[in-house]
Short mmCIF file of C-alpha atoms in Angstrom, two decimals:
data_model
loop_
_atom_site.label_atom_id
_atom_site.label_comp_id
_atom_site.label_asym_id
_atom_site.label_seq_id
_atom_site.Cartn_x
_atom_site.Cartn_y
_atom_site.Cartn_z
CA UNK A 10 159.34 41.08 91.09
CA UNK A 11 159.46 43.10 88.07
CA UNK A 12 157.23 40.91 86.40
CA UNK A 13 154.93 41.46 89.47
CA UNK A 14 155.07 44.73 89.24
CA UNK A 15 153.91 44.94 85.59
CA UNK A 16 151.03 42.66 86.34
CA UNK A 17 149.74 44.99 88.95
CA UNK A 18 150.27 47.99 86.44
CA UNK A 19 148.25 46.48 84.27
CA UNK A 20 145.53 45.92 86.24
CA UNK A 21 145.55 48.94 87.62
CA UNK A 22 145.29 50.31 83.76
CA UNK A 23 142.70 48.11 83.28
CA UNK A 24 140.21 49.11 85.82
CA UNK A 25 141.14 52.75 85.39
CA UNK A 26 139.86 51.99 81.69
CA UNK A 27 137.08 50.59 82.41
CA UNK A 28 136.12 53.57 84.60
CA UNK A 29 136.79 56.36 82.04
CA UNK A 30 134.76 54.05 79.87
CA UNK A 31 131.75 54.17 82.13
CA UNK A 32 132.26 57.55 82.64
CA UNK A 33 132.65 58.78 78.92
CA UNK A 34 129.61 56.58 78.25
CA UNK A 35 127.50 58.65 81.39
CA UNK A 36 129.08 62.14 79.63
CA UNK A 37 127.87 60.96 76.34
CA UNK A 38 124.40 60.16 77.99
CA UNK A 39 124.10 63.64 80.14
CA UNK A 40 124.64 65.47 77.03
CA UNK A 41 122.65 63.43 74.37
CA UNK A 42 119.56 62.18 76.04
CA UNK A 43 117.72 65.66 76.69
CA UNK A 44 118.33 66.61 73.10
CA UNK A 45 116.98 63.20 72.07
CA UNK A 46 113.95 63.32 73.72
CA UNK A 47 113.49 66.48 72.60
CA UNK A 48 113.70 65.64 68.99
CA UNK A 49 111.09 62.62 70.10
CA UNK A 50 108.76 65.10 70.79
CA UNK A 51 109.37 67.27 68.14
CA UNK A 52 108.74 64.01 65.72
CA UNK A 53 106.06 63.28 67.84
CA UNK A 54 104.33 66.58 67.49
CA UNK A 55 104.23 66.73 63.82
CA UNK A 56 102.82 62.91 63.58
CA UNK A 57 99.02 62.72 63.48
CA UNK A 58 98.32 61.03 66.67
CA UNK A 59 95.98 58.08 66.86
CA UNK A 60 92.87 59.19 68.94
CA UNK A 61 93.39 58.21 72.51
CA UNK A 62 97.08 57.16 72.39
CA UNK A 63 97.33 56.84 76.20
CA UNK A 64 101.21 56.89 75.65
CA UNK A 65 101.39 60.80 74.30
CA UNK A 66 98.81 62.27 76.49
CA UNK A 67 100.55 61.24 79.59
CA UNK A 68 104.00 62.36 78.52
CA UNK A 69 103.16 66.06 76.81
CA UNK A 70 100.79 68.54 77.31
CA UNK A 71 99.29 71.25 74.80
CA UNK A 72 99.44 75.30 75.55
CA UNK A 73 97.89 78.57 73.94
CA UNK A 74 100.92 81.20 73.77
CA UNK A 75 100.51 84.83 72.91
CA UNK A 76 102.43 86.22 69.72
CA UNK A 77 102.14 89.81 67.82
CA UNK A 78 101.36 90.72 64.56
CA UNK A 79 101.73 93.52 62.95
CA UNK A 80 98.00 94.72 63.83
CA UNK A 81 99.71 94.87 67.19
CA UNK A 82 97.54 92.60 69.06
CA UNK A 83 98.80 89.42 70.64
CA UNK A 84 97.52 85.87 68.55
CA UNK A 85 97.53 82.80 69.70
CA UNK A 86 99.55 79.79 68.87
CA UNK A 87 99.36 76.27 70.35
CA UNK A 88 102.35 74.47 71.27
CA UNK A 89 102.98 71.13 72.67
CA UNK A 90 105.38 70.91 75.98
CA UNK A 91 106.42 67.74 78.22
CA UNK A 92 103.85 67.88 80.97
CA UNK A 93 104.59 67.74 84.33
CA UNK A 94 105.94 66.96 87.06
CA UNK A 95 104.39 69.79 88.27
CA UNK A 96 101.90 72.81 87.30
CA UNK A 97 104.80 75.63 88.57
CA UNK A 98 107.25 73.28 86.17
CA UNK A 99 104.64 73.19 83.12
CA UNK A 100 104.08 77.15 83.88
CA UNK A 101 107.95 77.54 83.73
CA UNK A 102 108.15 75.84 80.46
CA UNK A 103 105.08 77.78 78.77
CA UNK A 104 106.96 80.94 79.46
CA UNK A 105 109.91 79.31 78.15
CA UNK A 106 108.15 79.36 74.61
CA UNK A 107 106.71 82.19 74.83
CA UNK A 108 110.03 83.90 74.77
CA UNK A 109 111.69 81.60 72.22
CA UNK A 110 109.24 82.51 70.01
CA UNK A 111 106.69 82.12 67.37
CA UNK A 112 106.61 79.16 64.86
CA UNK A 113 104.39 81.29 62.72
CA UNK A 114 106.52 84.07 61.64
CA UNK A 115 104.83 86.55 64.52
CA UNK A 116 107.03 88.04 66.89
CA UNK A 117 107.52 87.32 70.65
CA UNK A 118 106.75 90.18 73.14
CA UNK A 119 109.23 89.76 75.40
CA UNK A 120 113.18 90.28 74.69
CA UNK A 121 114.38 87.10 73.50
CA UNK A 122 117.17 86.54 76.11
CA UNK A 123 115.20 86.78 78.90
CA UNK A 124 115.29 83.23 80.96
CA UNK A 125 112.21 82.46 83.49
CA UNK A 126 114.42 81.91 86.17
CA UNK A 127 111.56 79.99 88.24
CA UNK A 128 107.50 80.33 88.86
CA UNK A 129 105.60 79.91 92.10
CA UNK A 130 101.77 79.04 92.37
CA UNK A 131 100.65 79.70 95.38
CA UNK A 132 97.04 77.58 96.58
CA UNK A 133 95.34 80.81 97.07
CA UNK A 134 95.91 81.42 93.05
CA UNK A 135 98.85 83.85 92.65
CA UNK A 136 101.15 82.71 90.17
CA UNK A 137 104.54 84.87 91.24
CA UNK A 138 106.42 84.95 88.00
CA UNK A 139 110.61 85.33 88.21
CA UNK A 140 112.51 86.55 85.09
CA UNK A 141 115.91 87.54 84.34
CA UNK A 142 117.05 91.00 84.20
CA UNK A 143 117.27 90.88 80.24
CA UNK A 144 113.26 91.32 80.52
CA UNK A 145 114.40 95.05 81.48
CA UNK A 146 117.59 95.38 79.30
CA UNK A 147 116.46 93.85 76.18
CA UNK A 148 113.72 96.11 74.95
CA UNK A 149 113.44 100.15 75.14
CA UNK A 150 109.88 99.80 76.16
CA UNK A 151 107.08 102.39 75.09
CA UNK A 152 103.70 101.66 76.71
CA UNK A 153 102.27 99.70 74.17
CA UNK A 154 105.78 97.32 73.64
CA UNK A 155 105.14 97.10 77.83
CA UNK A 156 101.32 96.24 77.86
CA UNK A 157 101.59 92.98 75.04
CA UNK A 158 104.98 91.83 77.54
CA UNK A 159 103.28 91.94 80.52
CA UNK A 160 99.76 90.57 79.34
CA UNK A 161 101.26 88.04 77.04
CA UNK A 162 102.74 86.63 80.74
CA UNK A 163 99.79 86.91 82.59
CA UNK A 164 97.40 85.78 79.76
CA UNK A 165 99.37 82.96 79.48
CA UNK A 166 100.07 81.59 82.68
CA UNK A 167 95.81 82.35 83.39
CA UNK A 168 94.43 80.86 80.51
CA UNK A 169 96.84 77.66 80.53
CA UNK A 170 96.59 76.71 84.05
CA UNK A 171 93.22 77.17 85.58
CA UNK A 172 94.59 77.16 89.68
CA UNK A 173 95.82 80.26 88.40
CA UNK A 174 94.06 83.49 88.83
CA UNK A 175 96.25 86.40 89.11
CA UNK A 176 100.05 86.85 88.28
CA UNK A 177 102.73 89.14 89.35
CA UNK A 178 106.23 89.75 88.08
CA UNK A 179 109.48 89.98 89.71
CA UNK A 180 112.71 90.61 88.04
CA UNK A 181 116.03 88.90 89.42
CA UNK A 182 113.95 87.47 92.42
CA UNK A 183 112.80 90.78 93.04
CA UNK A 184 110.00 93.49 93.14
CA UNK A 185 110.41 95.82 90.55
CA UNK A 186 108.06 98.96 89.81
CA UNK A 187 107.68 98.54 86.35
CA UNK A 188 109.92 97.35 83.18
CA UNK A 189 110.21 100.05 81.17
CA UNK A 190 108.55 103.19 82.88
CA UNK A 191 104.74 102.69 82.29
CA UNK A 192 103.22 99.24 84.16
CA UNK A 193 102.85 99.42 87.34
CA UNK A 194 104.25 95.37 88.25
CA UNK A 195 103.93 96.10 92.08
CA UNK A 196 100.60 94.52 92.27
CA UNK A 197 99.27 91.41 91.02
CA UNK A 198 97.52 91.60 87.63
CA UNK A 199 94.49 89.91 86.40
CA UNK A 200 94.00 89.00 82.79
CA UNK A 201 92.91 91.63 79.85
CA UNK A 202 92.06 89.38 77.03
CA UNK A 203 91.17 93.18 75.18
CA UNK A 204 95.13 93.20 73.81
CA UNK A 205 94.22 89.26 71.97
CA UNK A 206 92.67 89.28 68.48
CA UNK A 207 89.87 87.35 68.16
CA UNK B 6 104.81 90.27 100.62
CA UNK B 7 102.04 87.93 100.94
CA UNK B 8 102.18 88.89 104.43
CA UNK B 9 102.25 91.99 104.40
CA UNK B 10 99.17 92.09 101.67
CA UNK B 11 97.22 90.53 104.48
CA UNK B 12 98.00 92.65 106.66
CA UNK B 13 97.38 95.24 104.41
CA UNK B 14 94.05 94.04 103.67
CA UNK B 15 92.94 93.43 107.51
CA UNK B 16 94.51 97.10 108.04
CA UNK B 17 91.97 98.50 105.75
CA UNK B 18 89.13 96.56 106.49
CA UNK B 19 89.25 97.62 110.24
CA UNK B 20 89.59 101.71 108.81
CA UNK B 21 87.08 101.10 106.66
CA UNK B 22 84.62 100.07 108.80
CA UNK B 23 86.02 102.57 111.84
CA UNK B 24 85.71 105.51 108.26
CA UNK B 25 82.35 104.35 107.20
CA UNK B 26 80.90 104.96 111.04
CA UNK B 27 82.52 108.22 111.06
CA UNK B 28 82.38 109.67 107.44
CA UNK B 29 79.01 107.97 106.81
CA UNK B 30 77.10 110.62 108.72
CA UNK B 31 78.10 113.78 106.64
CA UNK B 32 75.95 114.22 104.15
CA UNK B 33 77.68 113.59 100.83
CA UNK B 34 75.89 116.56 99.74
CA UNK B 35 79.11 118.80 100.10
CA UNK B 36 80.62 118.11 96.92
CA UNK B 37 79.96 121.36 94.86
CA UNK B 38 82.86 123.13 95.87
CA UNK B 39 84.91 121.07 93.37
CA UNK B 40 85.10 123.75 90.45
CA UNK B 41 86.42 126.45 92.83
CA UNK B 42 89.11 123.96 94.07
CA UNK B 43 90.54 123.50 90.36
CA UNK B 44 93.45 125.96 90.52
CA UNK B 45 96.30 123.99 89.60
CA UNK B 46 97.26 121.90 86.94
CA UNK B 47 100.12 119.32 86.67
CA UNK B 48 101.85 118.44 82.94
CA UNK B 49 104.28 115.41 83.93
CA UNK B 50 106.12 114.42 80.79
CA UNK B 51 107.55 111.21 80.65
CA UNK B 52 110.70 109.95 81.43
CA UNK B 53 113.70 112.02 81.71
CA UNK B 54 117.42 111.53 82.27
CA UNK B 55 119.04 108.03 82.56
CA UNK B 56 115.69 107.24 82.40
CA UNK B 57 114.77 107.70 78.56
CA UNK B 58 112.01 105.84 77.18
CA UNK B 59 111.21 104.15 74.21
CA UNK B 60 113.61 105.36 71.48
CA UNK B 61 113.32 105.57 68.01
CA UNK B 62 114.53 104.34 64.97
CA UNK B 63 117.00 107.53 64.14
CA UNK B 64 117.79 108.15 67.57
CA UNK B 65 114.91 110.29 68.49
CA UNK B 66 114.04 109.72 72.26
CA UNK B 67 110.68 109.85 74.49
CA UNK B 68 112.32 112.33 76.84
CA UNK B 69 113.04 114.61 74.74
CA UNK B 70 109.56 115.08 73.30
CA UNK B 71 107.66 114.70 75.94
CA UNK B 72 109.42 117.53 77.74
CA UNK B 73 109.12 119.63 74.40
CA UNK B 74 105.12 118.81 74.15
CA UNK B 75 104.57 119.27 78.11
CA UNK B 76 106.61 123.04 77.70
CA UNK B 77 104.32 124.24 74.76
CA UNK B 78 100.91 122.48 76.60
CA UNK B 79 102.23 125.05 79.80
CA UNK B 80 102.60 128.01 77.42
CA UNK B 81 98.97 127.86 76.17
CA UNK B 82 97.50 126.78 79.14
CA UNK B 83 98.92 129.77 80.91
CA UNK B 84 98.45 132.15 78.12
CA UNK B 85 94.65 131.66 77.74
CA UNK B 86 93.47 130.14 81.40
CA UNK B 87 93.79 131.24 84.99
CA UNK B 88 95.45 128.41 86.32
CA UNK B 89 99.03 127.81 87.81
CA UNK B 90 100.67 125.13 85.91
CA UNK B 91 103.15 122.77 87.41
CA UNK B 92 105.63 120.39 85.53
CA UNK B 93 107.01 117.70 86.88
CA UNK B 94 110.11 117.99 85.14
CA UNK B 95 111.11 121.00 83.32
CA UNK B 96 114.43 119.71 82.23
CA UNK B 97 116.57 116.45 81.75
CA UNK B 98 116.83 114.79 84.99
CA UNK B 99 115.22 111.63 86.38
CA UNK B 100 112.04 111.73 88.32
CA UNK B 101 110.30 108.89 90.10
CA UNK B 102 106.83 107.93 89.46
CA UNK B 103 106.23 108.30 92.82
CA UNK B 104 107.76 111.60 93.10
CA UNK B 105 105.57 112.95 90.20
CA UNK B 106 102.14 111.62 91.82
CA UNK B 107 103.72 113.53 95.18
CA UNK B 108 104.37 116.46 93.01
CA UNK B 109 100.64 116.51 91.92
CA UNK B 110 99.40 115.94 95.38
CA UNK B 111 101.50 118.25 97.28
CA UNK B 112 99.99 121.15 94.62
CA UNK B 113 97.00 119.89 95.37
CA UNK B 114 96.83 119.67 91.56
CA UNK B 115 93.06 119.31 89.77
CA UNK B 116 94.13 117.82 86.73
CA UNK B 117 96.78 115.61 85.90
CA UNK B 118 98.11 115.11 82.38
CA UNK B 119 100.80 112.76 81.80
CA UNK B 120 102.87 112.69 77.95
CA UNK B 121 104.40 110.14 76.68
CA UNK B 122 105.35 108.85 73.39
CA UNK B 123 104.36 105.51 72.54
CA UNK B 124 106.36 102.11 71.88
CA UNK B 125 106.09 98.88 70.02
CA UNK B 126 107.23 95.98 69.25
CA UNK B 127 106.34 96.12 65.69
CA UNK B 128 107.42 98.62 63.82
CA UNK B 129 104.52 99.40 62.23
CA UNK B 130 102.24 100.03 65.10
CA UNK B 131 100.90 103.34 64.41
CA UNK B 132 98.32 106.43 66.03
CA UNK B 133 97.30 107.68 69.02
CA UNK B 134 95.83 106.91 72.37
CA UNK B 135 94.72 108.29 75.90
CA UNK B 136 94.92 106.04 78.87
CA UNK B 137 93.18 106.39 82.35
CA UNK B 138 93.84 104.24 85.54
CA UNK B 139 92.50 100.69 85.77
CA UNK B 140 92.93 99.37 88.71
CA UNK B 141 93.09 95.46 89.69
CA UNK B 142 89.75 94.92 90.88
CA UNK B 143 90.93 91.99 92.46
CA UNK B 144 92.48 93.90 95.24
CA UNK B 145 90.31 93.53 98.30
CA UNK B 146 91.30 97.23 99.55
CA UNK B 147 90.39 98.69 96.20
CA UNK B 148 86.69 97.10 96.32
CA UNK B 149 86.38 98.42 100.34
CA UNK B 150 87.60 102.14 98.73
CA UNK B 151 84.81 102.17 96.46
CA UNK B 152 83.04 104.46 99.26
CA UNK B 153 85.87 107.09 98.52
CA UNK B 154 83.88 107.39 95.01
CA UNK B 155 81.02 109.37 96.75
CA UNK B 156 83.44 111.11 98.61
CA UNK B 157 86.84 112.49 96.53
CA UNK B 158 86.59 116.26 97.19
CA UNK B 159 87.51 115.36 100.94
CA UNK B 160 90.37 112.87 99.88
CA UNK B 161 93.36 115.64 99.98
CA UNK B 162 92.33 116.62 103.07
CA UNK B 163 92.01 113.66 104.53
CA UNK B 164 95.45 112.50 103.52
CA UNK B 165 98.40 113.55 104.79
CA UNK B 166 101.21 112.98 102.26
CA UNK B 167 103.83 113.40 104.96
CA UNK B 168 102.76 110.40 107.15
CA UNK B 169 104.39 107.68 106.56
CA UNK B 170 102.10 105.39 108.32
CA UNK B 171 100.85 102.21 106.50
CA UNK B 172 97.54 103.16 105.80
CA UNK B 173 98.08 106.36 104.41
CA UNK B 174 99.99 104.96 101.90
CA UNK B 175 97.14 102.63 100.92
CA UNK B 176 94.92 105.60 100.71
CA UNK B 177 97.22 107.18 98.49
CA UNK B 178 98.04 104.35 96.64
CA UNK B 179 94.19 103.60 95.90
CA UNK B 180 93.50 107.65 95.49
CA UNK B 181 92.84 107.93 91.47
CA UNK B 182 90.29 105.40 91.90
CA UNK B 183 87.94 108.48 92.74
CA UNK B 184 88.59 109.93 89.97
CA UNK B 185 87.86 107.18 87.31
CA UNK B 186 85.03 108.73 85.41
CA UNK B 187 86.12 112.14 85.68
CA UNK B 188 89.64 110.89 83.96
CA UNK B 189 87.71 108.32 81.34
CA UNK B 190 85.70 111.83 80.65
CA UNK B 191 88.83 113.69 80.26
CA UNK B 192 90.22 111.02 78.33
CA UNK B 193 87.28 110.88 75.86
CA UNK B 194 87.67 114.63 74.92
CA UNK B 195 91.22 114.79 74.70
CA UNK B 196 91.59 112.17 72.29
CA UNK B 197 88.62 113.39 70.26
CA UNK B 198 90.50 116.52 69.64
CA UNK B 199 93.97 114.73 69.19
CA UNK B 200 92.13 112.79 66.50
CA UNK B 201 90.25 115.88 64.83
CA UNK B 202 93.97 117.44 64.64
CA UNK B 203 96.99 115.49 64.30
CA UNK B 204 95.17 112.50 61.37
CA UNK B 205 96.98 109.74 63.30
CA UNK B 206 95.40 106.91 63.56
CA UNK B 207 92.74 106.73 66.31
CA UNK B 208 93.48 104.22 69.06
CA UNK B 209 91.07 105.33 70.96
CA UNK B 210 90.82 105.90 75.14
CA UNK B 211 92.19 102.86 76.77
CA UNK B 212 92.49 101.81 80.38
CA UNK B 213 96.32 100.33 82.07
CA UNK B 214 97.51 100.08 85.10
CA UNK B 215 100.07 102.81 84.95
CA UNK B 216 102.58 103.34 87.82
CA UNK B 217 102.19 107.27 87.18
CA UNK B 218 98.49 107.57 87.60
CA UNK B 219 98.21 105.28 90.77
CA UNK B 220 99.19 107.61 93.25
CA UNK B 221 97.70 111.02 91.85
CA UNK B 222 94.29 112.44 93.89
CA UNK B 223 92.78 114.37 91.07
CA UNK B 224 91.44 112.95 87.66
CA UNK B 225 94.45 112.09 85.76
CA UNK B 226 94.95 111.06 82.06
CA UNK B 227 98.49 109.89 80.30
CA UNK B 228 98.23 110.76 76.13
CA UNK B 229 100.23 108.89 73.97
CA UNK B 230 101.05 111.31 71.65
CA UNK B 231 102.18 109.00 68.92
CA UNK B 232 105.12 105.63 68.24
CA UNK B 233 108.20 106.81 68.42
CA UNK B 234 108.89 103.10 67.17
CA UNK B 235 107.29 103.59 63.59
CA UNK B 236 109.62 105.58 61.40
CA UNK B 237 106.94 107.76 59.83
CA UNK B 238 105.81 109.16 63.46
CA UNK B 239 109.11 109.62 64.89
CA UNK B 240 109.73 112.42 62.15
CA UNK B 241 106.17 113.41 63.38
CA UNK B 242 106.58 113.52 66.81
CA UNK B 243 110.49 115.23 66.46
CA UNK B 244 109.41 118.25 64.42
CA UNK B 245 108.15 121.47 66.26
CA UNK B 246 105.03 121.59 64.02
CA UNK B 247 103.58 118.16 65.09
CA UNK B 248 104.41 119.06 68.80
CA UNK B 249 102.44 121.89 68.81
CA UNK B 250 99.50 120.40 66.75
CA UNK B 251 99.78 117.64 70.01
CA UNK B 252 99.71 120.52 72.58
CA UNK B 253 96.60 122.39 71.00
CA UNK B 254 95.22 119.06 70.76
CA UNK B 255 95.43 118.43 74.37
CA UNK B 256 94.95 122.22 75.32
CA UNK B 257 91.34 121.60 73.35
CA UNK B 258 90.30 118.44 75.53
CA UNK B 259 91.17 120.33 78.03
CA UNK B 260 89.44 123.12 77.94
CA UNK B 261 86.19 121.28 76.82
CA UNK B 262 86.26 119.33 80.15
CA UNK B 263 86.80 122.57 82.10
CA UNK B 264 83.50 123.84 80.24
CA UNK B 265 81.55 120.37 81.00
CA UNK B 266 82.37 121.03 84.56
CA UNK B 267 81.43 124.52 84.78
#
């Protein structure tokens, strides 16, 4: 009986094992595979790639971001993101650069903490962009800081993604009147390509 | 929102066309009385309270100089022209933007001359600049407004501020774009004369959508005096001398575009 007993025990251990195995393994995958990729791409990116590698094109897609320098205009920077599935996704992760920042030693217009918490393009062409609330808290905004964050948005999203012809900005899901005081962000903005140096 | 954009749009598309068989047969011929009407001006400086705007590098904040500016700008305006002068704030507190263009409106202001101090990222962004309205041109009720262009002197009295019915706040959202050359002409001269005086770099007259100058009926101009961000201008902009130098500045525009008028 005891013996039994033991057997059972046993096998009880044994598939409970295997099962924290399996599961350790799917932690271990959750965690390293999006990193991996990522450092694909990165690797990827700095590789000369062979003309028409049908591979790369499908998987990544290049975008122009808007920086400043110290002549206070905003300069553009290419940068390679993973493309698809969709435009609003590609949009989101543009943005997403745009706030980490410049590779080039410029700086990036918008506070750095700010998260795009999601973008919307609607068919008639109004991309409806949603940040976090450190968009507000992060700078102390004077009318020229507010101009190269709001255009450096709008220029973006416009020039990248060509369904898209005017952008407006909420903050937290919401309307806002402006960011810091000065631009008016209750109606849709078109481009003004006068703030990028040529 | 989209919604209500649409049915914004359809709103002002059946005015316009119900305004455009009514207004269209008065000759557009009565505009001269617009120099006599010019009895007010409105000096709105910036921010104020919680709200304080850019700040600077040794603590120095927009607030506070844009109220010290807008104060001496009153004194010589009153001391050497016959006009009433209204501020928008005269002390610390907060003021909405949409309470400042009511402010204006409800004075039935002529001019309207925002202060600010500017802001940038980089530090060493430097000079000074005078902004009037742009408006997004996109907007299908701006382009059907146009008509208002030939017709500004009878926007105040055509408006009624204390409706709150839909359309009249279109009309007073879309009221400075009457005014845009008047303000870009205003603009010009003021920053000439900030340029001739304070040797800051010139930025220039610029246009931006600016919450403040939406909603104002009169031509309407926001200076930005200098950055309160670059180290070298914040001293600027906190000593008394440099204010004043701003408010002659501006009092000069000023008074050339009453002359150009006259």
């Amino acid at each position: 009986m005891a013996k039994k007993r033991k057997g059972r025990i046993s096998k009880q251990a044994l598939v409970l094992s295997v099962l924290g195995l399996v599961l350790i393994v799917l932690v271990v995958i959750f965690f390293t595979g999006g990193g991996g990729e990522k450092v694909k791409r990165f690797v990827e990116a700095n590789v000369p790639k062979a003309p028409g590698a049908p591979e790369a094109q499908a998987a990544t897609r290049v975008v122009t971001l808007f920086f400043l320098s110290d002549d206070d205009l905003l300069h553009k920077e290419t940068r390679e993101i993973a493309a698809g599935p969709t435009m609003a996704d590609e949009a989101e992760r543009a943005l997403a650069e745009l706030i980490r920042g410049s590779e080039e030693g410029l700086s990036s217009p918008l506070p750095p903490a700010t998260k795009v918490r999601q973008v919307f393009i609607a068919k008639d062409g109004l991309a409806t962009v949603d940040l976090s609330r450190e968009v507000v808290e992060g700078f102390s905004y004077g009318s020229t800081a507010e101009l190269a964050a709001v255009y450096a948005v709008v220029d973006t999203l416009v020039s990248n993604f060509k369904p898209v012809k005017k952008v407006i900005i909420l903050v937290e899901g919401a309307e806002r009147e402006t960011l810091g005081g000065h631009v008016d962000l209750t109606r849709p903005f078109l481009p003004d390509y006068s703030l990028v140096a040529r | 929102m989209i919604i209500l954009r649409i049915k914004r749009a359809v709103l002002i598309a059946a005015v316009v066309a119900a305004a455009a068989a009514v207004v269209h047969p008065v000759p557009a011929a009565a505009a001269p009385a617009r120099t006599q009407d010019l009895r007010t001006i409105v000096i709105d400086p910036g921010h104020g309270g919680l709200e304080t705007g850019a700040k600077g590098r040794f603590g120095n904040l927009e607030k506070d100089i844009t109220l010290a500016v807008s104060l001496k700008l009153k004194a010589l305006i009153e001391k050497d022209m016959d006009f009433e002068v209204v501020l928008t704030r005269d002390r610390d507190v907060d003021v909405s933007n949409e309470n400042r263009s009511a402010i204006a409106n409800n004075h039935k202001a002529g001019l309207f001359i925002s202060i600010h101090a500017n802001g940038a990222v980089q530090r060493k962004a430097a000079g000074s600049e005078t902004f009037f309205l742009s408006l997004n041109a996109t907007d299908e009720d701006t382009r059907r407004l146009a008509y208002l262009e030939n017709n500004s002197t009878d926007l105040q009295t055509r408006i009624d501020p204390s409706s709150d019915n839909d359309l009249m706040m279109i009309l007073w959202d879309m009221a400075q774009n009457a005014y845009i050359k008047q303000s870009s002409r205003l603009a010009e001269l003021v920053q000439g004369e900030l340029d001739a005086m304070l040797g800051t770099r010139n930025r220039g007259i610029k246009q931006a959508p600016f919450k403040v100058l939406t909603g104002v009926a009169c031509p309407a101009i926001l200076v930005e005096t200098a950055f309160i961000s670059n180290p070298d201008e914040e001293q600027k902009l906190a000593s008394d001398e440099f204010q004043t130098k701003v408010a002659e500045a501006i009092y000069r525009g000023l008074s050339l575009f009453l002359r150009g008028r006259g």
